[in-house]
Amino acid sequence: MVSGNSASSSSLSMKSDEDIVNNNNNLRVLVVDDSPMIRKLHDMYLKKFGLKVQVAENGKQAVDLFHFGASFDLILMDKEMPIMDGEEATKELRTMGVTSMIVGVTSLDSPNEKQAFMEAGLDYFFTKPLTTDNISFILQELNKKNNKN
Amino acid sequence: MERNPLRRQLQIMRKSLFDQGYLDEQFVQLEELQDDSNPNFVEEVVTLYYRDSARLILNLEQALERKPYNFNKLDAYMHQFKGSSSSIGAKKVKAESTLFREYCKSGNGEGCMRCFQQLKKEYATLRKKLEAYFQLARQAGPMETACRPK
């Protein structure tokens, strides 16, 4: 059972679970995390919301996907990863002109590190692991953004 | 009330994991993600947790062998372990991780060592209980719905 209850003013919260899943069927998400456990967890959370999910193990894989022409509506980006970390990958993606929503998902607790990560080009930042409320909020914002475009 | 005796035993075992403080609400979130198309999801995630934990515990052990202690490194490893433990709802392990990090911040090497030994015990106990729980769950057969603890 999933519910969009993070913003009472949203029309999403008035819809049934089936409507929420149907609404999200065309949205593509990239989960970027070096932890197989987190990738599996977030993959499952997102699929419950009807999203199409692809995973990458580090920032370089994420950037390479975009170089090869892939596109995603939403990127969930971990910070601490080998080869290329989330901050560097986010900067790189924004430099490439990627306008997907990028949400930092990390266990960072230093305010300076969080700020640096945000300034790399994130739209939002959440602590790991994501909850269904976090995902509801993100999708709500994503739908608002898509409706504006 | 569950009629199947194995199911009943499983419910009792599950309840005690929460009542004794081994697991918290995050574990329930995992259970709610499990469904017919992913009937072993929780056990799969927990198995990945064991793998993550083994690596992090080894890193911590090696770091604690080197003197003087590099408290930043110790803290970073334990931060990862805490995050990982939070993801499956490992409440006592998470509490020990938090305490370890406090010892790191205050540069208390003895405290770190003591706390680490306790953390390993809590982790081993949790792992043993979860392994028994999932073994019983397999014997009992698939569950229809996730049950919230009272």
PDB file of C-alpha atoms in Angstrom:
ATOM      1  CA  MET A   1       0.000   0.000   0.000  1.00  0.00           C
ATOM      2  CA  VAL A   2       1.496   3.344  -1.019  1.00  0.00           C
ATOM      3  CA  SER A   3       0.037   6.762  -0.395  1.00  0.00           C
ATOM      4  CA  GLY A   4       1.010  10.249  -1.465  1.00  0.00           C
ATOM      5  CA  ASN A   5       0.488  11.909   1.839  1.00  0.00           C
ATOM      6  CA  SER A   6       3.432  14.281   2.066  1.00  0.00           C
ATOM      7  CA  ALA A   7       1.587  17.330   0.708  1.00  0.00           C
ATOM      8  CA  SER A   8      -2.100  17.677   1.457  1.00  0.00           C
ATOM      9  CA  SER A   9      -2.590  20.218  -1.290  1.00  0.00           C
ATOM     10  CA  SER A  10      -1.430  17.823  -4.010  1.00  0.00           C
ATOM     11  CA  SER A  11      -3.952  16.227  -6.323  1.00  0.00           C
ATOM     12  CA  LEU A  12      -1.776  13.105  -6.201  1.00  0.00           C
ATOM     13  CA  SER A  13      -2.879  12.460  -2.607  1.00  0.00           C
ATOM     14  CA  MET A  14      -6.526  12.296  -3.760  1.00  0.00           C
ATOM     15  CA  LYS A  15      -5.822   9.457  -6.180  1.00  0.00           C
ATOM     16  CA  SER A  16      -6.060   5.734  -5.568  1.00  0.00           C
ATOM     17  CA  ASP A  17      -2.903   3.610  -5.480  1.00  0.00           C
ATOM     18  CA  GLU A  18      -3.734   2.293  -8.958  1.00  0.00           C
ATOM     19  CA  ASP A  19      -3.989   5.848 -10.280  1.00  0.00           C
ATOM     20  CA  ILE A  20      -0.645   6.716  -8.699  1.00  0.00           C
ATOM     21  CA  VAL A  21       1.020   3.703 -10.365  1.00  0.00           C
ATOM     22  CA  ASN A  22      -0.620   4.464 -13.734  1.00  0.00           C
ATOM     23  CA  ASN A  23       0.396   8.098 -13.476  1.00  0.00           C
ATOM     24  CA  ASN A  24       4.027   7.108 -13.041  1.00  0.00           C
ATOM     25  CA  ASN A  25       4.204   4.425 -15.740  1.00  0.00           C
ATOM     26  CA  ASN A  26       6.136   6.628 -18.166  1.00  0.00           C
ATOM     27  CA  LEU A  27       8.636   7.960 -15.660  1.00  0.00           C
ATOM     28  CA  ARG A  28      12.148   6.571 -15.832  1.00  0.00           C
ATOM     29  CA  VAL A  29      14.454   6.569 -12.819  1.00  0.00           C
ATOM     30  CA  LEU A  30      18.175   5.946 -12.500  1.00  0.00           C
ATOM     31  CA  VAL A  31      19.383   4.715  -9.090  1.00  0.00           C
ATOM     32  CA  VAL A  32      23.090   5.429  -8.634  1.00  0.00           C
ATOM     33  CA  ASP A  33      24.615   3.701  -5.601  1.00  0.00           C
ATOM     34  CA  ASP A  34      27.590   1.431  -4.956  1.00  0.00           C
ATOM     35  CA  SER A  35      25.700  -0.599  -2.346  1.00  0.00           C
ATOM     36  CA  PRO A  36      23.875  -3.609  -3.829  1.00  0.00           C
ATOM     37  CA  MET A  37      21.555  -3.534  -0.821  1.00  0.00           C
ATOM     38  CA  ILE A  38      20.521   0.096  -1.352  1.00  0.00           C
ATOM     39  CA  ARG A  39      20.139  -0.424  -5.102  1.00  0.00           C
ATOM     40  CA  LYS A  40      17.811  -3.364  -4.441  1.00  0.00           C
ATOM     41  CA  LEU A  41      15.851  -1.502  -1.800  1.00  0.00           C
ATOM     42  CA  HIS A  42      15.328   1.667  -3.819  1.00  0.00           C
ATOM     43  CA  ASP A  43      14.612  -0.341  -6.966  1.00  0.00           C
ATOM     44  CA  MET A  44      11.771  -2.103  -5.141  1.00  0.00           C
ATOM     45  CA  TYR A  45      10.391   1.078  -3.574  1.00  0.00           C
ATOM     46  CA  LEU A  46      10.291   2.800  -6.943  1.00  0.00           C
ATOM     47  CA  LYS A  47       8.756  -0.129  -8.811  1.00  0.00           C
ATOM     48  CA  LYS A  48       5.939  -0.144  -6.254  1.00  0.00           C
ATOM     49  CA  PHE A  49       5.146   3.365  -7.464  1.00  0.00           C
ATOM     50  CA  GLY A  50       5.010   2.073 -11.051  1.00  0.00           C
ATOM     51  CA  LEU A  51       8.321   3.579 -12.125  1.00  0.00           C
ATOM     52  CA  LYS A  52      10.756   2.093 -14.625  1.00  0.00           C
ATOM     53  CA  VAL A  53      14.081   1.692 -12.844  1.00  0.00           C
ATOM     54  CA  GLN A  54      17.639   1.307 -14.043  1.00  0.00           C
ATOM     55  CA  VAL A  55      20.642   1.065 -11.730  1.00  0.00           C
ATOM     56  CA  ALA A  56      24.263   2.219 -11.886  1.00  0.00           C
ATOM     57  CA  GLU A  57      27.041   1.287  -9.459  1.00  0.00           C
ATOM     58  CA  ASN A  58      28.893   4.593  -9.487  1.00  0.00           C
ATOM     59  CA  GLY A  59      28.874   8.128 -10.867  1.00  0.00           C
ATOM     60  CA  LYS A  60      30.905   7.239 -13.950  1.00  0.00           C
ATOM     61  CA  GLN A  61      28.395   4.601 -15.043  1.00  0.00           C
ATOM     62  CA  ALA A  62      25.630   7.173 -14.626  1.00  0.00           C
ATOM     63  CA  VAL A  63      27.457   9.777 -16.709  1.00  0.00           C
ATOM     64  CA  ASP A  64      28.305   7.183 -19.375  1.00  0.00           C
ATOM     65  CA  LEU A  65      24.625   6.265 -19.692  1.00  0.00           C
ATOM     66  CA  PHE A  66      23.808   9.868 -20.586  1.00  0.00           C
ATOM     67  CA  HIS A  67      26.789  10.074 -22.967  1.00  0.00           C
ATOM     68  CA  PHE A  68      25.355   7.074 -24.799  1.00  0.00           C
ATOM     69  CA  GLY A  69      22.007   8.782 -25.203  1.00  0.00           C
ATOM     70  CA  ALA A  70      19.997   7.453 -22.262  1.00  0.00           C
ATOM     71  CA  SER A  71      17.554   9.783 -20.568  1.00  0.00           C
ATOM     72  CA  PHE A  72      15.825   9.663 -17.215  1.00  0.00           C
ATOM     73  CA  ASP A  73      13.205  11.803 -15.535  1.00  0.00           C
ATOM     74  CA  LEU A  74      14.728  11.257 -12.110  1.00  0.00           C
ATOM     75  CA  ILE A  75      18.174  10.318 -10.802  1.00  0.00           C
ATOM     76  CA  LEU A  76      18.686   9.133  -7.230  1.00  0.00           C
ATOM     77  CA  MET A  77      22.341   9.861  -6.563  1.00  0.00           C
ATOM     78  CA  ASP A  78      24.448   8.505  -3.708  1.00  0.00           C
ATOM     79  CA  LYS A  79      27.390  10.650  -2.613  1.00  0.00           C
ATOM     80  CA  GLU A  80      30.141   8.258  -1.549  1.00  0.00           C
ATOM     81  CA  MET A  81      30.986   5.952  -4.461  1.00  0.00           C
ATOM     82  CA  PRO A  82      34.216   4.635  -5.948  1.00  0.00           C
ATOM     83  CA  ILE A  83      35.568   5.763  -9.351  1.00  0.00           C
ATOM     84  CA  MET A  84      33.341   8.854  -9.509  1.00  0.00           C
ATOM     85  CA  ASP A  85      31.373  10.079  -6.494  1.00  0.00           C
ATOM     86  CA  GLY A  86      27.918  11.596  -6.554  1.00  0.00           C
ATOM     87  CA  GLU A  87      29.020  15.199  -6.279  1.00  0.00           C
ATOM     88  CA  GLU A  88      31.359  14.920  -9.252  1.00  0.00           C
ATOM     89  CA  ALA A  89      28.793  12.983 -11.276  1.00  0.00           C
ATOM     90  CA  THR A  90      26.113  15.585 -10.558  1.00  0.00           C
ATOM     91  CA  LYS A  91      28.405  18.437 -11.652  1.00  0.00           C
ATOM     92  CA  GLU A  92      29.326  16.510 -14.793  1.00  0.00           C
ATOM     93  CA  LEU A  93      25.692  15.813 -15.673  1.00  0.00           C
ATOM     94  CA  ARG A  94      24.690  19.455 -15.207  1.00  0.00           C
ATOM     95  CA  THR A  95      27.648  20.571 -17.323  1.00  0.00           C
ATOM     96  CA  MET A  96      26.438  18.194 -20.041  1.00  0.00           C
ATOM     97  CA  GLY A  97      23.096  19.982 -19.936  1.00  0.00           C
ATOM     98  CA  VAL A  98      21.145  17.220 -18.207  1.00  0.00           C
ATOM     99  CA  THR A  99      17.930  18.697 -16.778  1.00  0.00           C
ATOM    100  CA  SER A 100      16.598  15.553 -15.096  1.00  0.00           C
ATOM    101  CA  MET A 101      15.594  15.943 -11.467  1.00  0.00           C
ATOM    102  CA  ILE A 102      18.602  14.814  -9.409  1.00  0.00           C
ATOM    103  CA  VAL A 103      17.954  13.838  -5.806  1.00  0.00           C
ATOM    104  CA  GLY A 104      20.883  13.201  -3.484  1.00  0.00           C
ATOM    105  CA  VAL A 105      20.319  10.160  -1.265  1.00  0.00           C
ATOM    106  CA  THR A 106      23.100   9.648   1.216  1.00  0.00           C
ATOM    107  CA  SER A 107      24.005   9.039   4.834  1.00  0.00           C
ATOM    108  CA  LEU A 108      26.101  12.229   5.060  1.00  0.00           C
ATOM    109  CA  ASP A 109      25.619  14.092   8.294  1.00  0.00           C
ATOM    110  CA  SER A 110      28.054  17.004   7.926  1.00  0.00           C
ATOM    111  CA  PRO A 111      26.158  20.223   6.979  1.00  0.00           C
ATOM    112  CA  ASN A 112      29.148  21.410   4.887  1.00  0.00           C
ATOM    113  CA  GLU A 113      29.261  18.190   2.896  1.00  0.00           C
ATOM    114  CA  LYS A 114      25.493  18.302   2.366  1.00  0.00           C
ATOM    115  CA  GLN A 115      25.721  21.896   1.143  1.00  0.00           C
ATOM    116  CA  ALA A 116      28.564  21.080  -1.248  1.00  0.00           C
ATOM    117  CA  PHE A 117      26.532  18.205  -2.652  1.00  0.00           C
ATOM    118  CA  MET A 118      23.461  20.425  -3.107  1.00  0.00           C
ATOM    119  CA  GLU A 119      25.565  23.082  -4.808  1.00  0.00           C
ATOM    120  CA  ALA A 120      26.830  20.488  -7.311  1.00  0.00           C
ATOM    121  CA  GLY A 121      23.363  20.655  -8.856  1.00  0.00           C
ATOM    122  CA  LEU A 122      20.917  18.606  -6.803  1.00  0.00           C
ATOM    123  CA  ASP A 123      17.237  19.456  -6.739  1.00  0.00           C
ATOM    124  CA  TYR A 124      16.638  17.774  -3.385  1.00  0.00           C
ATOM    125  CA  PHE A 125      18.504  15.837  -0.738  1.00  0.00           C
ATOM    126  CA  PHE A 126      17.318  12.984   1.486  1.00  0.00           C
ATOM    127  CA  THR A 127      18.929  10.737   4.076  1.00  0.00           C
ATOM    128  CA  LYS A 128      19.214   7.027   3.305  1.00  0.00           C
ATOM    129  CA  PRO A 129      17.186   4.948   3.031  1.00  0.00           C
ATOM    130  CA  LEU A 130      14.338   6.645   1.225  1.00  0.00           C
ATOM    131  CA  THR A 131      10.872   6.157   2.659  1.00  0.00           C
ATOM    132  CA  THR A 132       7.580   5.949   0.798  1.00  0.00           C
ATOM    133  CA  ASP A 133       6.816   9.495   1.995  1.00  0.00           C
ATOM    134  CA  ASN A 134      10.082  10.772   0.474  1.00  0.00           C
ATOM    135  CA  ILE A 135       9.248   9.083  -2.837  1.00  0.00           C
ATOM    136  CA  SER A 136       5.709  10.463  -2.835  1.00  0.00           C
ATOM    137  CA  PHE A 137       7.099  13.951  -2.343  1.00  0.00           C
ATOM    138  CA  ILE A 138       9.713  13.528  -5.097  1.00  0.00           C
ATOM    139  CA  LEU A 139       7.125  12.243  -7.574  1.00  0.00           C
ATOM    140  CA  GLN A 140       4.777  15.067  -6.702  1.00  0.00           C
ATOM    141  CA  GLU A 141       7.513  17.606  -7.452  1.00  0.00           C
ATOM    142  CA  LEU A 142       8.480  15.738 -10.608  1.00  0.00           C
ATOM    143  CA  ASN A 143       4.909  15.789 -11.862  1.00  0.00           C
ATOM    144  CA  LYS A 144       4.689  19.531 -11.139  1.00  0.00           C
ATOM    145  CA  LYS A 145       7.924  20.070 -13.047  1.00  0.00           C
ATOM    146  CA  ASN A 146       6.723  17.986 -16.001  1.00  0.00           C
ATOM    147  CA  ASN A 147       3.383  19.801 -16.092  1.00  0.00           C
ATOM    148  CA  LYS A 148       5.167  23.151 -16.314  1.00  0.00           C
ATOM    149  CA  ASN A 149       7.303  22.029 -19.322  1.00  0.00           C
TER     150      ASN A 149
ATOM    151  CA  MET B   1      -5.285 -15.695  15.377  1.00  0.00           C
ATOM    152  CA  GLU B   2      -3.037 -17.796  13.107  1.00  0.00           C
ATOM    153  CA  ARG B   3      -4.169 -21.448  12.968  1.00  0.00           C
ATOM    154  CA  ASN B   4      -1.135 -22.906  11.256  1.00  0.00           C
ATOM    155  CA  PRO B   5       1.266 -23.813  14.115  1.00  0.00           C
ATOM    156  CA  LEU B   6       4.371 -22.909  12.124  1.00  0.00           C
ATOM    157  CA  ARG B   7       2.847 -19.575  11.166  1.00  0.00           C
ATOM    158  CA  ARG B   8       1.935 -18.976  14.793  1.00  0.00           C
ATOM    159  CA  GLN B   9       5.475 -19.774  15.883  1.00  0.00           C
ATOM    160  CA  LEU B  10       6.747 -17.416  13.210  1.00  0.00           C
ATOM    161  CA  GLN B  11       4.487 -14.616  14.443  1.00  0.00           C
ATOM    162  CA  ILE B  12       5.743 -15.127  18.011  1.00  0.00           C
ATOM    163  CA  MET B  13       9.342 -15.103  16.842  1.00  0.00           C
ATOM    164  CA  ARG B  14       8.749 -11.975  14.812  1.00  0.00           C
ATOM    165  CA  LYS B  15       7.053 -10.186  17.684  1.00  0.00           C
ATOM    166  CA  SER B  16       9.922 -10.980  20.029  1.00  0.00           C
ATOM    167  CA  LEU B  17      12.420  -9.487  17.564  1.00  0.00           C
ATOM    168  CA  PHE B  18      10.564  -6.186  17.884  1.00  0.00           C
ATOM    169  CA  ASP B  19       9.723  -6.453  21.605  1.00  0.00           C
ATOM    170  CA  GLN B  20      13.341  -7.209  22.513  1.00  0.00           C
ATOM    171  CA  GLY B  21      14.531  -4.227  20.469  1.00  0.00           C
ATOM    172  CA  TYR B  22      16.439  -6.080  17.791  1.00  0.00           C
ATOM    173  CA  LEU B  23      14.322  -4.621  14.973  1.00  0.00           C
ATOM    174  CA  ASP B  24      12.486  -1.370  14.375  1.00  0.00           C
ATOM    175  CA  GLU B  25       9.891   0.057  11.994  1.00  0.00           C
ATOM    176  CA  GLN B  26      12.262   0.015   9.009  1.00  0.00           C
ATOM    177  CA  PHE B  27      12.006  -3.796   8.959  1.00  0.00           C
ATOM    178  CA  VAL B  28       8.242  -3.462   8.612  1.00  0.00           C
ATOM    179  CA  GLN B  29       8.805  -1.128   5.629  1.00  0.00           C
ATOM    180  CA  LEU B  30      10.847  -3.923   4.008  1.00  0.00           C
ATOM    181  CA  GLU B  31       8.107  -6.458   4.681  1.00  0.00           C
ATOM    182  CA  GLU B  32       5.547  -4.177   3.073  1.00  0.00           C
ATOM    183  CA  LEU B  33       7.590  -4.140  -0.126  1.00  0.00           C
ATOM    184  CA  GLN B  34       7.536  -7.945  -0.363  1.00  0.00           C
ATOM    185  CA  ASP B  35       4.864  -9.423  -2.595  1.00  0.00           C
ATOM    186  CA  ASP B  36       4.052 -12.502  -4.683  1.00  0.00           C
ATOM    187  CA  SER B  37       6.399 -11.456  -7.463  1.00  0.00           C
ATOM    188  CA  ASN B  38       9.236 -10.943  -4.940  1.00  0.00           C
ATOM    189  CA  PRO B  39       8.388 -13.436  -2.172  1.00  0.00           C
ATOM    190  CA  ASN B  40      11.909 -13.503  -0.709  1.00  0.00           C
ATOM    191  CA  PHE B  41      12.636  -9.794  -0.938  1.00  0.00           C
ATOM    192  CA  VAL B  42      13.246  -9.223   2.780  1.00  0.00           C
ATOM    193  CA  GLU B  43      15.581 -12.193   3.102  1.00  0.00           C
ATOM    194  CA  GLU B  44      17.451 -11.087  -0.030  1.00  0.00           C
ATOM    195  CA  VAL B  45      17.961  -7.573   1.336  1.00  0.00           C
ATOM    196  CA  VAL B  46      19.067  -8.948   4.714  1.00  0.00           C
ATOM    197  CA  THR B  47      21.524 -11.278   2.967  1.00  0.00           C
ATOM    198  CA  LEU B  48      23.019  -8.285   1.179  1.00  0.00           C
ATOM    199  CA  TYR B  49      23.232  -6.576   4.575  1.00  0.00           C
ATOM    200  CA  TYR B  50      25.286  -9.502   5.914  1.00  0.00           C
ATOM    201  CA  ARG B  51      27.658  -9.095   2.980  1.00  0.00           C
ATOM    202  CA  ASP B  52      28.022  -5.340   3.539  1.00  0.00           C
ATOM    203  CA  SER B  53      28.489  -5.912   7.269  1.00  0.00           C
ATOM    204  CA  ALA B  54      31.215  -8.532   6.830  1.00  0.00           C
ATOM    205  CA  ARG B  55      33.229  -6.120   4.718  1.00  0.00           C
ATOM    206  CA  LEU B  56      32.738  -3.177   7.087  1.00  0.00           C
ATOM    207  CA  ILE B  57      33.519  -5.217  10.207  1.00  0.00           C
ATOM    208  CA  LEU B  58      36.751  -6.405   8.583  1.00  0.00           C
ATOM    209  CA  ASN B  59      37.653  -2.808   7.662  1.00  0.00           C
ATOM    210  CA  LEU B  60      36.999  -1.720  11.258  1.00  0.00           C
ATOM    211  CA  GLU B  61      39.029  -4.584  12.705  1.00  0.00           C
ATOM    212  CA  GLN B  62      41.973  -3.725  10.488  1.00  0.00           C
ATOM    213  CA  ALA B  63      41.688  -0.029  11.311  1.00  0.00           C
ATOM    214  CA  LEU B  64      41.576  -0.805  15.058  1.00  0.00           C
ATOM    215  CA  GLU B  65      44.817  -2.771  14.737  1.00  0.00           C
ATOM    216  CA  ARG B  66      46.697   0.311  13.607  1.00  0.00           C
ATOM    217  CA  LYS B  67      47.948   2.716  16.281  1.00  0.00           C
ATOM    218  CA  PRO B  68      47.507   5.580  16.684  1.00  0.00           C
ATOM    219  CA  TYR B  69      43.867   5.241  15.733  1.00  0.00           C
ATOM    220  CA  ASN B  70      42.664   7.142  12.710  1.00  0.00           C
ATOM    221  CA  PHE B  71      39.371   8.278  14.245  1.00  0.00           C
ATOM    222  CA  ASN B  72      38.192   9.894  11.011  1.00  0.00           C
ATOM    223  CA  LYS B  73      38.571   6.624   9.150  1.00  0.00           C
ATOM    224  CA  LEU B  74      36.961   4.636  11.974  1.00  0.00           C
ATOM    225  CA  ASP B  75      34.066   7.086  12.013  1.00  0.00           C
ATOM    226  CA  ALA B  76      33.638   6.880   8.241  1.00  0.00           C
ATOM    227  CA  TYR B  77      33.474   3.069   8.296  1.00  0.00           C
ATOM    228  CA  MET B  78      31.041   3.058  11.190  1.00  0.00           C
ATOM    229  CA  HIS B  79      28.941   5.710   9.461  1.00  0.00           C
ATOM    230  CA  GLN B  80      28.526   3.325   6.533  1.00  0.00           C
ATOM    231  CA  PHE B  81      27.741   0.442   8.870  1.00  0.00           C
ATOM    232  CA  LYS B  82      25.172   2.527  10.714  1.00  0.00           C
ATOM    233  CA  GLY B  83      23.491   3.490   7.433  1.00  0.00           C
ATOM    234  CA  SER B  84      23.414  -0.081   6.285  1.00  0.00           C
ATOM    235  CA  SER B  85      22.009  -1.288   9.621  1.00  0.00           C
ATOM    236  CA  SER B  86      19.352   1.437   9.582  1.00  0.00           C
ATOM    237  CA  SER B  87      18.216   0.239   6.184  1.00  0.00           C
ATOM    238  CA  ILE B  88      17.080  -3.105   7.543  1.00  0.00           C
ATOM    239  CA  GLY B  89      15.885  -1.834  10.914  1.00  0.00           C
ATOM    240  CA  ALA B  90      18.730  -3.352  12.961  1.00  0.00           C
ATOM    241  CA  LYS B  91      17.968  -1.255  16.039  1.00  0.00           C
ATOM    242  CA  LYS B  92      20.540  -2.474  18.593  1.00  0.00           C
ATOM    243  CA  VAL B  93      23.332  -2.612  16.030  1.00  0.00           C
ATOM    244  CA  LYS B  94      22.468   0.929  14.971  1.00  0.00           C
ATOM    245  CA  ALA B  95      22.554   2.087  18.631  1.00  0.00           C
ATOM    246  CA  GLU B  96      26.046   0.612  19.123  1.00  0.00           C
ATOM    247  CA  SER B  97      27.170   2.264  15.878  1.00  0.00           C
ATOM    248  CA  THR B  98      25.982   5.633  17.178  1.00  0.00           C
ATOM    249  CA  LEU B  99      27.857   5.125  20.452  1.00  0.00           C
ATOM    250  CA  PHE B 100      31.027   4.099  18.605  1.00  0.00           C
ATOM    251  CA  ARG B 101      30.856   7.278  16.563  1.00  0.00           C
ATOM    252  CA  GLU B 102      30.556   9.340  19.726  1.00  0.00           C
ATOM    253  CA  TYR B 103      33.716   7.696  21.038  1.00  0.00           C
ATOM    254  CA  CYS B 104      35.437   8.501  17.734  1.00  0.00           C
ATOM    255  CA  LYS B 105      34.408  12.150  17.963  1.00  0.00           C
ATOM    256  CA  SER B 106      35.821  12.379  21.483  1.00  0.00           C
ATOM    257  CA  GLY B 107      38.980  10.487  20.493  1.00  0.00           C
ATOM    258  CA  ASN B 108      38.326   7.716  23.020  1.00  0.00           C
ATOM    259  CA  GLY B 109      40.167   4.683  21.660  1.00  0.00           C
ATOM    260  CA  GLU B 110      39.347   2.375  24.550  1.00  0.00           C
ATOM    261  CA  GLY B 111      35.691   3.301  24.274  1.00  0.00           C
ATOM    262  CA  CYS B 112      35.791   2.523  20.553  1.00  0.00           C
ATOM    263  CA  MET B 113      37.334  -0.873  21.175  1.00  0.00           C
ATOM    264  CA  ARG B 114      34.847  -1.811  23.910  1.00  0.00           C
ATOM    265  CA  CYS B 115      31.944  -0.606  21.867  1.00  0.00           C
ATOM    266  CA  PHE B 116      33.111  -2.460  18.782  1.00  0.00           C
ATOM    267  CA  GLN B 117      33.238  -5.743  20.713  1.00  0.00           C
ATOM    268  CA  GLN B 118      29.677  -5.137  21.909  1.00  0.00           C
ATOM    269  CA  LEU B 119      28.562  -4.217  18.414  1.00  0.00           C
ATOM    270  CA  LYS B 120      29.952  -7.467  17.018  1.00  0.00           C
ATOM    271  CA  LYS B 121      28.040  -9.393  19.678  1.00  0.00           C
ATOM    272  CA  GLU B 122      24.796  -7.573  18.860  1.00  0.00           C
ATOM    273  CA  TYR B 123      25.328  -8.137  15.159  1.00  0.00           C
ATOM    274  CA  ALA B 124      26.054 -11.867  15.679  1.00  0.00           C
ATOM    275  CA  THR B 125      22.948 -12.251  17.856  1.00  0.00           C
ATOM    276  CA  LEU B 126      20.750 -10.446  15.345  1.00  0.00           C
ATOM    277  CA  ARG B 127      22.110 -12.481  12.471  1.00  0.00           C
ATOM    278  CA  LYS B 128      21.488 -15.757  14.332  1.00  0.00           C
ATOM    279  CA  LYS B 129      17.911 -14.742  15.167  1.00  0.00           C
ATOM    280  CA  LEU B 130      17.153 -13.576  11.634  1.00  0.00           C
ATOM    281  CA  GLU B 131      18.596 -16.735  10.115  1.00  0.00           C
ATOM    282  CA  ALA B 132      16.364 -18.822  12.389  1.00  0.00           C
ATOM    283  CA  TYR B 133      13.404 -16.587  11.533  1.00  0.00           C
ATOM    284  CA  PHE B 134      13.843 -16.908   7.767  1.00  0.00           C
ATOM    285  CA  GLN B 135      14.431 -20.649   8.025  1.00  0.00           C
ATOM    286  CA  LEU B 136      11.120 -20.991   9.862  1.00  0.00           C
ATOM    287  CA  ALA B 137       9.450 -18.667   7.356  1.00  0.00           C
ATOM    288  CA  ARG B 138      10.538 -20.943   4.522  1.00  0.00           C
ATOM    289  CA  GLN B 139       9.139 -23.966   6.342  1.00  0.00           C
ATOM    290  CA  ALA B 140       5.891 -22.166   7.113  1.00  0.00           C
ATOM    291  CA  GLY B 141       5.303 -21.171   3.490  1.00  0.00           C
ATOM    292  CA  PRO B 142       4.363 -17.823   1.939  1.00  0.00           C
ATOM    293  CA  MET B 143       2.668 -15.157   4.036  1.00  0.00           C
ATOM    294  CA  GLU B 144      -0.372 -13.398   2.578  1.00  0.00           C
ATOM    295  CA  THR B 145       0.033 -10.004   4.237  1.00  0.00           C
ATOM    296  CA  ALA B 146       2.654  -8.241   6.347  1.00  0.00           C
ATOM    297  CA  CYS B 147       1.634  -7.870   9.977  1.00  0.00           C
ATOM    298  CA  ARG B 148       2.502  -4.806  11.986  1.00  0.00           C
ATOM    299  CA  PRO B 149       3.791  -5.389  15.512  1.00  0.00           C
ATOM    300  CA  LYS B 150       1.356  -4.409  18.303  1.00  0.00           C
TER     301      LYS B 150
END
